[in-house]
């Protein structure tokens, strides 16, 4: 089982719906670089999915994202993340 730290758990709890990076920064008591690093780790673990808005304003999962520009995307807990959070 994956061991998450308190900050990673807090990030997961904040991502029920697609959220921009700036919202995470506002809601979580940590610096932007720390939040970005933890979010990237959650993406690598498959617990968070990167979302991109299409031309109709709907969010679709994206396998690509710019890790140097975290503000260009939205983030949402993945099915794996939901199962992990519930378990």
CSV table of C-alpha atoms in Angstrom, one decimal:
chain,number,residue,atom,x,y,z
A,1,UNK,CA,0.0,0.0,0.0
A,2,UNK,CA,1.2,3.5,-0.8
A,3,UNK,CA,2.1,5.6,2.2
A,4,UNK,CA,0.9,9.2,1.8
A,5,UNK,CA,2.0,12.1,4.0
A,6,UNK,CA,-0.5,14.6,5.5
A,7,UNK,CA,0.0,17.1,2.7
A,8,UNK,CA,-0.6,14.6,0.0
A,9,UNK,CA,-3.8,13.4,1.8
A,10,UNK,CA,-4.9,17.0,2.1
A,11,UNK,CA,-4.4,17.6,-1.7
A,12,UNK,CA,-6.4,14.4,-2.5
A,13,UNK,CA,-9.3,15.6,-0.3
A,14,UNK,CA,-9.3,19.0,-2.2
A,15,UNK,CA,-9.6,17.4,-5.7
A,16,UNK,CA,-13.1,16.0,-5.8
A,17,UNK,CA,-13.8,18.2,-8.8
A,18,UNK,CA,-11.3,19.6,-11.3
A,19,UNK,CA,-9.4,22.3,-9.5
A,20,UNK,CA,-6.7,24.8,-10.7
A,21,UNK,CA,-3.3,24.9,-9.1
A,22,UNK,CA,-4.1,28.3,-7.6
A,23,UNK,CA,-7.0,26.9,-5.7
A,24,UNK,CA,-4.8,24.3,-4.1
A,25,UNK,CA,-2.4,27.1,-3.1
A,26,UNK,CA,-5.2,29.1,-1.5
A,27,UNK,CA,-6.6,26.1,0.4
A,28,UNK,CA,-3.5,24.3,1.5
A,29,UNK,CA,-1.1,25.7,4.1
A,30,UNK,CA,2.2,25.1,2.2
A,31,UNK,CA,4.4,26.9,-0.3
A,32,UNK,CA,3.7,26.7,-4.0
A,33,UNK,CA,6.9,24.7,-4.7
A,34,UNK,CA,6.0,22.2,-2.0
A,35,UNK,CA,2.4,21.8,-3.3
A,36,UNK,CA,3.7,21.4,-6.8
A,37,UNK,CA,6.2,18.7,-5.8
A,38,UNK,CA,3.6,16.7,-3.9
A,39,UNK,CA,1.0,17.1,-6.7
A,40,UNK,CA,3.5,15.8,-9.2
A,41,UNK,CA,4.2,12.8,-7.0
A,42,UNK,CA,0.5,12.1,-6.7
A,43,UNK,CA,0.2,12.3,-10.5
A,44,UNK,CA,3.1,9.8,-10.9
A,45,UNK,CA,1.4,7.5,-8.4
A,46,UNK,CA,-1.8,7.6,-10.5
A,47,UNK,CA,-3.8,9.1,-7.6
A,48,UNK,CA,-4.4,12.4,-9.4
A,49,UNK,CA,-5.3,12.9,-13.0
A,50,UNK,CA,-4.4,16.0,-15.1
A,51,UNK,CA,-7.5,17.6,-16.7
A,52,UNK,CA,-7.6,19.9,-19.6
A,53,UNK,CA,-10.6,22.0,-20.7
A,54,UNK,CA,-11.8,21.3,-24.3
A,55,UNK,CA,-13.3,23.9,-26.7
A,56,UNK,CA,-16.8,23.2,-25.2
A,57,UNK,CA,-15.8,23.9,-21.7
A,58,UNK,CA,-15.7,20.3,-20.6
A,59,UNK,CA,-12.8,18.7,-18.8
A,60,UNK,CA,-11.0,15.7,-20.2
A,61,UNK,CA,-8.2,13.7,-18.7
A,62,UNK,CA,-4.8,14.4,-20.3
A,63,UNK,CA,-1.8,12.1,-20.2
A,64,UNK,CA,0.5,15.1,-20.9
A,65,UNK,CA,1.1,18.2,-18.8
A,66,UNK,CA,3.8,20.8,-18.4
A,67,UNK,CA,5.4,20.2,-15.0
A,68,UNK,CA,7.0,23.7,-15.2
A,69,UNK,CA,3.6,25.4,-15.7
A,70,UNK,CA,1.2,23.7,-13.2
A,71,UNK,CA,-1.2,26.6,-13.6
A,72,UNK,CA,-2.0,25.6,-17.2
A,73,UNK,CA,-4.1,22.6,-16.1
A,74,UNK,CA,-6.8,21.5,-13.7
A,75,UNK,CA,-6.3,18.5,-11.3
A,76,UNK,CA,-8.8,15.9,-10.0
A,77,UNK,CA,-8.6,12.8,-7.9
A,78,UNK,CA,-8.5,9.7,-10.0
A,79,UNK,CA,-10.5,6.5,-9.6
A,80,UNK,CA,-7.4,4.9,-8.0
A,81,UNK,CA,-7.1,7.9,-5.7
A,82,UNK,CA,-10.8,7.6,-4.7
A,83,UNK,CA,-10.3,3.9,-3.9
A,84,UNK,CA,-7.2,4.7,-2.0
A,85,UNK,CA,-8.9,7.4,0.0
A,86,UNK,CA,-11.9,5.2,0.8
A,87,UNK,CA,-9.7,2.3,1.8
